[in-house]
Amino acid sequence: MTVPTGTIGFGAMRLADADIWHGPADRPAAIRLLRTVADLGVPLIDTADVYALGDNETLIAEALHPYPDGLMIASKAGETRPSPGEWVPVGNPAYLKQQAELSLRRLRADHIPLFYLHRVDPLVALEDQLGALVELRDAGKIGAIGLSEVSVEQLDAALRVTGIAAVQNAYNLGDRTHEPVLDRTAELGIAFVPFYPIAAAHPVVDGIAAELGATRAQVSLAWLLRRAPNILPIPGTTSEVHLKENLAATGLTLTGDQFDRLQSVAGG
Ligand SMILES: NC(=O)c1ccc[n+]([C@@H]2O[C@H](COP(=O)([O-])OP(=O)(O)OC[C@H]3O[C@@H](n4cnc5c(N)ncnc54)[C@H](OP(=O)(O)O)[C@@H]3O)[C@@H](O)[C@H]2O)c1
């Protein structure tokens, strides 16, 4: 399965409590929302072993297993949660392989089509962290390999070890820290999956939203889709109204002038 780009996916992390520690308070509503995501033809759902300590994957399986054709489930390993306030990278290869096995069980799957190293662990050689994922891929347990929150240097180092299908970094109109990574992935034809894709309130964004009769979220997503061809934003929401609004951004066209004005939002 190729990672879809030029369209909008769904980030499932928010289907949890505020700390992403326990599952959602209203589980039936979260299950209904996930079924709507699938019914609307969203091509990818993003989760991770640590979201609600695994409950996020269990929830996805409860809602959607057996998964419809054309829906890619992406998960991750390499972050741990010693407490609700902490996110600590652990890249021990044995641990990464164990976590992939647990994700397979929770997702009730024998294969995860896209599997990310959630964070590069600075205490473990990158070759060893990716080596675990390569072994999982060779065994057919995962498909494509992704990276999350990496620099251009880390991406290039990873590419010396194995092929990388997707990079998932924080990126939106107002936070373009990872602009060089986006440019490098576009050059290499690797999917760039921005998390936190919706920009904070800003007079330029809000003004253009008013011109288009659209919302700030839609302008944020339309800007991302126009910014580069290899983009797959994964906005997260607990609301069906917001879900439909976000997906409708694929049909929103910014004029050249509007795109240029939006470039100024982060001094770009
Ligand atoms: N790789 C990583 O390290 C990493 C880190 C963080 C997140 N992620 C992934 O990225 C996904 C997206 O991140 P995120 O969910 O934190 O951030 P997000 O998509 O930028 O925003 C989520 C917030 O925006 C609100 N929202 C969504 N659509 C909206 C709309 N149309 N209008 C108004 N508000 C809207 C949501 O509230 P409502 O529920 O009220 O809509 C929620 O509070 C996550 O689900 C997760 O899968 C990955």
Short mmCIF file of C-alpha atoms and ligand atoms in Angstrom, two decimals:
data_model
loop_
_atom_site.label_atom_id
_atom_site.label_comp_id
_atom_site.label_asym_id
_atom_site.label_seq_id
_atom_site.Cartn_x
_atom_site.Cartn_y
_atom_site.Cartn_z
CA MET A 1 0.00 0.00 0.00
CA THR A 2 1.38 3.43 -0.92
CA VAL A 3 1.02 6.19 1.68
CA PRO A 4 -1.73 8.49 0.33
CA THR A 5 -0.78 12.13 -0.24
CA GLY A 6 -2.55 15.24 -1.54
CA THR A 7 -5.50 14.34 0.67
CA ILE A 8 -6.51 14.36 4.35
CA GLY A 9 -6.13 11.55 6.89
CA PHE A 10 -7.40 11.23 10.46
CA GLY A 11 -5.37 11.44 13.65
CA ALA A 12 -7.02 9.23 16.28
CA MET A 13 -4.97 10.39 19.29
CA ARG A 14 -7.68 12.77 20.55
CA LEU A 15 -10.10 9.88 21.02
CA ALA A 16 -8.87 9.64 24.61
CA ASP A 17 -8.95 11.70 27.78
CA ALA A 18 -7.19 15.08 27.93
CA ASP A 19 -3.86 13.51 28.96
CA ILE A 20 -4.05 10.82 26.22
CA TRP A 21 -3.72 8.41 29.14
CA HIS A 22 -7.12 6.69 29.35
CA GLY A 23 -9.63 5.88 26.63
CA PRO A 24 -12.44 8.31 25.75
CA ALA A 25 -15.13 9.03 28.35
CA ASP A 26 -17.81 8.47 25.69
CA ARG A 27 -16.63 5.28 24.00
CA PRO A 28 -19.74 4.72 21.83
CA ALA A 29 -19.35 8.26 20.44
CA ALA A 30 -15.67 7.62 19.62
CA ILE A 31 -16.62 4.38 17.86
CA ARG A 32 -19.33 6.17 15.88
CA LEU A 33 -16.83 8.84 14.85
CA LEU A 34 -14.28 6.26 13.66
CA ARG A 35 -16.99 4.52 11.62
CA THR A 36 -17.89 7.86 10.05
CA VAL A 37 -14.22 8.40 9.22
CA ALA A 38 -14.20 5.09 7.34
CA ASP A 39 -17.61 5.70 5.72
CA LEU A 40 -16.36 9.04 4.38
CA GLY A 41 -13.49 7.25 2.66
CA VAL A 42 -10.64 8.73 4.71
CA PRO A 43 -7.60 6.84 3.39
CA LEU A 44 -5.47 6.69 6.56
CA ILE A 45 -5.98 6.59 10.34
CA ASP A 46 -3.00 7.48 12.51
CA THR A 47 -2.49 5.93 15.96
CA ALA A 48 0.38 4.78 18.22
CA ASP A 49 1.04 2.14 20.85
CA VAL A 50 1.21 4.81 23.57
CA TYR A 51 -2.01 6.70 22.87
CA ALA A 52 -4.10 5.98 25.97
CA LEU A 53 -1.52 3.25 26.68
CA GLY A 54 -2.72 1.12 23.78
CA ASP A 55 -6.43 1.76 24.16
CA ASN A 56 -6.45 3.92 21.01
CA GLU A 57 -5.52 0.88 18.90
CA THR A 58 -8.05 -1.31 20.72
CA LEU A 59 -10.72 1.33 20.03
CA ILE A 60 -9.88 1.42 16.31
CA ALA A 61 -10.21 -2.37 16.11
CA GLU A 62 -13.51 -2.27 18.05
CA ALA A 63 -14.87 0.27 15.58
CA LEU A 64 -13.45 -0.89 12.28
CA HIS A 65 -12.14 -4.44 12.28
CA PRO A 66 -12.23 -6.04 9.72
CA TYR A 67 -10.74 -2.97 8.09
CA PRO A 68 -12.28 -1.79 4.82
CA ASP A 69 -10.21 -2.01 1.65
CA GLY A 70 -8.41 1.23 0.95
CA LEU A 71 -8.04 2.23 4.61
CA MET A 72 -4.43 2.34 5.79
CA ILE A 73 -3.79 2.04 9.52
CA ALA A 74 -0.55 3.66 10.65
CA SER A 75 0.90 3.06 14.10
CA LYS A 76 4.13 3.82 15.94
CA ALA A 77 6.50 2.56 18.62
CA GLY A 78 9.42 4.14 20.37
CA GLU A 79 7.78 6.49 22.87
CA THR A 80 6.88 5.47 26.42
CA ARG A 81 4.59 6.98 29.04
CA PRO A 82 5.98 6.48 32.55
CA SER A 83 3.25 8.87 33.78
CA PRO A 84 0.50 11.01 32.20
CA GLY A 85 2.85 14.00 31.94
CA GLU A 86 5.87 12.25 30.43
CA TRP A 87 6.76 11.08 26.92
CA VAL A 88 10.13 9.32 26.94
CA PRO A 89 11.78 7.78 23.85
CA VAL A 90 12.87 4.14 24.14
CA GLY A 91 14.51 2.69 21.05
CA ASN A 92 15.77 -0.63 22.39
CA PRO A 93 15.27 -2.96 19.38
CA ALA A 94 13.77 -5.79 21.47
CA TYR A 95 11.29 -3.31 22.95
CA LEU A 96 10.31 -1.94 19.53
CA LYS A 97 9.62 -5.45 18.27
CA GLN A 98 7.56 -6.30 21.35
CA GLN A 99 5.51 -3.13 20.92
CA ALA A 100 4.82 -3.97 17.28
CA GLU A 101 3.54 -7.39 18.39
CA LEU A 102 1.27 -5.75 20.96
CA SER A 103 -0.01 -3.27 18.35
CA LEU A 104 -0.81 -6.18 16.01
CA ARG A 105 -2.81 -7.87 18.77
CA ARG A 106 -4.73 -4.74 19.74
CA LEU A 107 -5.46 -3.87 16.12
CA ARG A 108 -6.44 -7.54 15.51
CA ALA A 109 -4.21 -7.46 12.44
CA ASP A 110 -1.42 -9.60 11.08
CA HIS A 111 0.17 -6.64 9.29
CA ILE A 112 0.42 -2.89 9.96
CA PRO A 113 0.79 -1.12 6.61
CA LEU A 114 2.73 1.89 7.93
CA PHE A 115 4.78 1.76 11.12
CA TYR A 116 6.76 4.71 12.49
CA LEU A 117 9.69 4.99 14.82
CA HIS A 118 7.82 7.45 17.08
CA ARG A 119 11.02 9.18 18.24
CA VAL A 120 14.68 8.59 17.59
CA ASP A 121 16.17 7.48 20.93
CA PRO A 122 19.45 9.37 21.34
CA LEU A 123 20.80 6.58 23.55
CA VAL A 124 20.48 3.83 20.90
CA ALA A 125 22.21 3.66 17.50
CA LEU A 126 19.76 4.68 14.76
CA GLU A 127 20.84 1.61 12.75
CA ASP A 128 19.67 -0.63 15.61
CA GLN A 129 16.33 1.14 16.04
CA LEU A 130 15.62 0.97 12.32
CA GLY A 131 17.08 -2.54 12.19
CA ALA A 132 14.22 -3.71 14.42
CA LEU A 133 11.69 -2.20 12.02
CA VAL A 134 13.47 -3.72 9.02
CA GLU A 135 13.24 -7.14 10.69
CA LEU A 136 9.52 -6.59 11.31
CA ARG A 137 9.07 -5.58 7.66
CA ASP A 138 11.06 -8.60 6.41
CA ALA A 139 8.78 -10.81 8.54
CA GLY A 140 5.70 -9.21 6.91
CA LYS A 141 4.46 -7.78 10.22
CA ILE A 142 4.70 -4.19 9.05
CA GLY A 143 4.69 -2.61 5.59
CA ALA A 144 6.33 0.76 5.08
CA ILE A 145 8.61 2.39 7.65
CA GLY A 146 8.14 5.98 8.85
CA LEU A 147 9.97 8.43 11.09
CA SER A 148 8.55 11.06 13.42
CA GLU A 149 9.96 14.41 14.61
CA VAL A 150 13.22 14.06 12.71
CA SER A 151 15.66 16.56 11.24
CA VAL A 152 16.99 16.48 7.68
CA GLU A 153 20.22 14.98 9.06
CA GLN A 154 18.33 12.19 10.84
CA LEU A 155 16.25 11.48 7.72
CA ASP A 156 19.37 11.26 5.57
CA ALA A 157 21.05 9.00 8.14
CA ALA A 158 17.96 6.76 8.20
CA LEU A 159 17.93 6.55 4.42
CA ARG A 160 21.43 5.09 4.56
CA VAL A 161 19.91 2.21 6.57
CA THR A 162 16.60 1.59 4.77
CA GLY A 163 13.83 3.10 2.67
CA ILE A 164 11.55 5.55 4.47
CA ALA A 165 7.97 6.00 3.23
CA ALA A 166 6.75 8.82 5.49
CA VAL A 167 7.96 11.50 7.87
CA GLN A 168 5.51 12.75 10.52
CA ASN A 169 6.55 16.09 12.04
CA ALA A 170 4.68 19.00 13.62
CA TYR A 171 3.98 21.56 10.90
CA ASN A 172 1.34 24.15 10.15
CA LEU A 173 1.00 27.66 8.77
CA GLY A 174 2.18 29.21 12.01
CA ASP A 175 4.88 26.67 12.90
CA ARG A 176 7.24 26.02 10.05
CA THR A 177 10.21 24.78 12.06
CA HIS A 178 10.33 21.68 9.89
CA GLU A 179 10.25 23.51 6.54
CA PRO A 180 13.65 21.99 5.54
CA VAL A 181 12.35 18.50 6.28
CA LEU A 182 9.25 19.12 4.19
CA ASP A 183 11.44 20.32 1.31
CA ARG A 184 13.74 17.29 1.60
CA THR A 185 10.86 14.81 1.66
CA ALA A 186 9.25 16.55 -1.35
CA GLU A 187 12.55 16.29 -3.22
CA LEU A 188 12.81 12.57 -2.39
CA GLY A 189 9.13 11.72 -2.99
CA ILE A 190 8.58 10.70 0.66
CA ALA A 191 5.18 11.44 2.23
CA PHE A 192 5.23 14.33 4.73
CA VAL A 193 2.53 13.89 7.39
CA PRO A 194 2.06 17.08 9.40
CA PHE A 195 0.66 16.67 12.88
CA TYR A 196 -0.90 19.72 14.58
CA PRO A 197 -1.89 20.80 11.05
CA ILE A 198 -4.42 23.44 12.13
CA ALA A 199 -2.90 26.90 12.64
CA ALA A 200 -3.63 29.01 15.70
CA ALA A 201 -5.87 32.07 15.25
CA HIS A 202 -4.20 34.74 13.11
CA PRO A 203 -5.74 37.82 11.43
CA VAL A 204 -4.42 36.87 7.95
CA VAL A 205 -5.78 33.31 8.18
CA ASP A 206 -9.07 34.46 9.62
CA GLY A 207 -9.36 37.19 6.93
CA ILE A 208 -8.81 34.71 4.10
CA ALA A 209 -11.27 32.28 5.71
CA ALA A 210 -13.87 35.09 5.65
CA GLU A 211 -13.10 35.84 1.96
CA LEU A 212 -13.68 32.18 1.08
CA GLY A 213 -16.65 31.58 3.36
CA ALA A 214 -14.50 28.89 4.98
CA THR A 215 -13.09 28.25 8.45
CA ARG A 216 -9.57 28.71 9.85
CA ALA A 217 -9.14 24.94 9.98
CA GLN A 218 -10.08 24.63 6.31
CA VAL A 219 -7.71 27.43 5.24
CA SER A 220 -4.91 25.80 7.28
CA LEU A 221 -5.48 22.45 5.57
CA ALA A 222 -5.95 23.92 2.07
CA TRP A 223 -2.66 25.81 2.50
CA LEU A 224 -0.87 22.58 3.46
CA LEU A 225 -2.30 20.71 0.47
CA ARG A 226 -1.12 23.47 -1.84
CA ARG A 227 2.26 23.86 -0.12
CA ALA A 228 3.68 20.58 -1.52
CA PRO A 229 2.38 17.53 -3.40
CA ASN A 230 3.65 14.97 -0.86
CA ILE A 231 1.53 16.20 2.09
CA LEU A 232 -0.95 14.18 4.15
CA PRO A 233 -2.34 16.27 7.04
CA ILE A 234 -3.86 14.19 9.85
CA PRO A 235 -6.12 16.56 11.83
CA GLY A 236 -7.56 15.04 14.97
CA THR A 237 -11.05 15.70 16.22
CA THR A 238 -13.73 14.26 18.44
CA SER A 239 -16.47 16.02 16.49
CA GLU A 240 -18.27 14.79 13.37
CA VAL A 241 -18.93 18.41 12.35
CA HIS A 242 -15.21 19.23 12.54
CA LEU A 243 -14.34 15.98 10.73
CA LYS A 244 -16.58 16.85 7.78
CA GLU A 245 -15.35 20.44 7.82
CA ASN A 246 -11.72 19.27 7.72
CA LEU A 247 -12.32 16.82 4.88
CA ALA A 248 -14.11 19.50 2.86
CA ALA A 249 -10.82 21.46 2.80
CA THR A 250 -9.71 19.21 -0.08
CA GLY A 251 -12.26 21.10 -2.20
CA LEU A 252 -11.14 24.57 -1.14
CA THR A 253 -9.00 26.44 -3.67
CA LEU A 254 -6.78 29.30 -2.56
CA THR A 255 -5.92 31.94 -5.15
CA GLY A 256 -2.24 32.64 -5.78
CA ASP A 257 -2.64 35.92 -3.90
CA GLN A 258 -4.25 34.20 -0.90
CA PHE A 259 -1.48 31.58 -0.85
CA ASP A 260 1.17 34.32 -0.95
CA ARG A 261 -0.49 36.25 1.89
CA LEU A 262 -0.62 33.07 3.97
CA GLN A 263 3.13 32.63 3.43
CA SER A 264 3.61 35.75 5.55
CA VAL A 265 1.91 34.23 8.60
CA ALA A 266 5.11 32.64 9.93
CA GLY A 267 7.37 35.10 8.14
CA GLY A 268 7.72 32.54 5.32
N1 LIG B 1 4.10 11.92 15.80
C1 LIG B 1 3.86 12.62 16.90
O1 LIG B 1 4.72 12.80 17.75
C2 LIG B 1 2.49 13.19 17.11
C3 LIG B 1 2.26 14.16 18.10
C4 LIG B 1 0.96 14.67 18.24
C5 LIG B 1 -0.05 14.21 17.41
N2 LIG B 1 0.21 13.24 16.47
C6 LIG B 1 -0.84 12.75 15.55
O2 LIG B 1 -1.35 13.86 14.87
C7 LIG B 1 -2.77 13.90 14.99
C8 LIG B 1 -3.22 15.36 14.97
O3 LIG B 1 -2.75 16.01 16.12
P1 LIG B 1 -3.77 16.65 17.19
O4 LIG B 1 -5.04 15.87 17.16
O5 LIG B 1 -3.08 16.77 18.47
O6 LIG B 1 -3.86 18.11 16.70
P2 LIG B 1 -4.73 18.89 15.63
O7 LIG B 1 -5.25 17.98 14.61
O8 LIG B 1 -3.91 20.04 15.18
O9 LIG B 1 -5.88 19.53 16.50
C9 LIG B 1 -6.67 18.86 17.39
C10 LIG B 1 -7.53 19.92 18.09
O10 LIG B 1 -8.15 20.77 17.14
C11 LIG B 1 -9.54 20.71 17.26
N3 LIG B 1 -10.11 20.69 15.90
C12 LIG B 1 -9.98 19.76 14.93
N4 LIG B 1 -10.64 20.12 13.82
C13 LIG B 1 -11.21 21.32 14.09
C14 LIG B 1 -12.01 22.21 13.35
N5 LIG B 1 -12.40 21.95 12.11
N6 LIG B 1 -12.40 23.37 13.96
C15 LIG B 1 -12.04 23.67 15.22
N7 LIG B 1 -11.25 22.85 15.97
C16 LIG B 1 -10.86 21.69 15.42
C17 LIG B 1 -9.84 19.47 18.03
O11 LIG B 1 -10.96 19.68 18.88
P3 LIG B 1 -12.39 18.97 18.60
O12 LIG B 1 -12.25 17.59 19.10
O13 LIG B 1 -13.32 19.82 19.37
O14 LIG B 1 -12.62 19.05 17.13
C18 LIG B 1 -8.59 19.26 18.88
O15 LIG B 1 -8.69 19.93 20.10
C19 LIG B 1 -3.04 13.16 16.30
O16 LIG B 1 -4.35 12.69 16.37
C20 LIG B 1 -2.00 12.08 16.25
O17 LIG B 1 -2.49 10.99 15.50
C21 LIG B 1 1.46 12.75 16.31
#
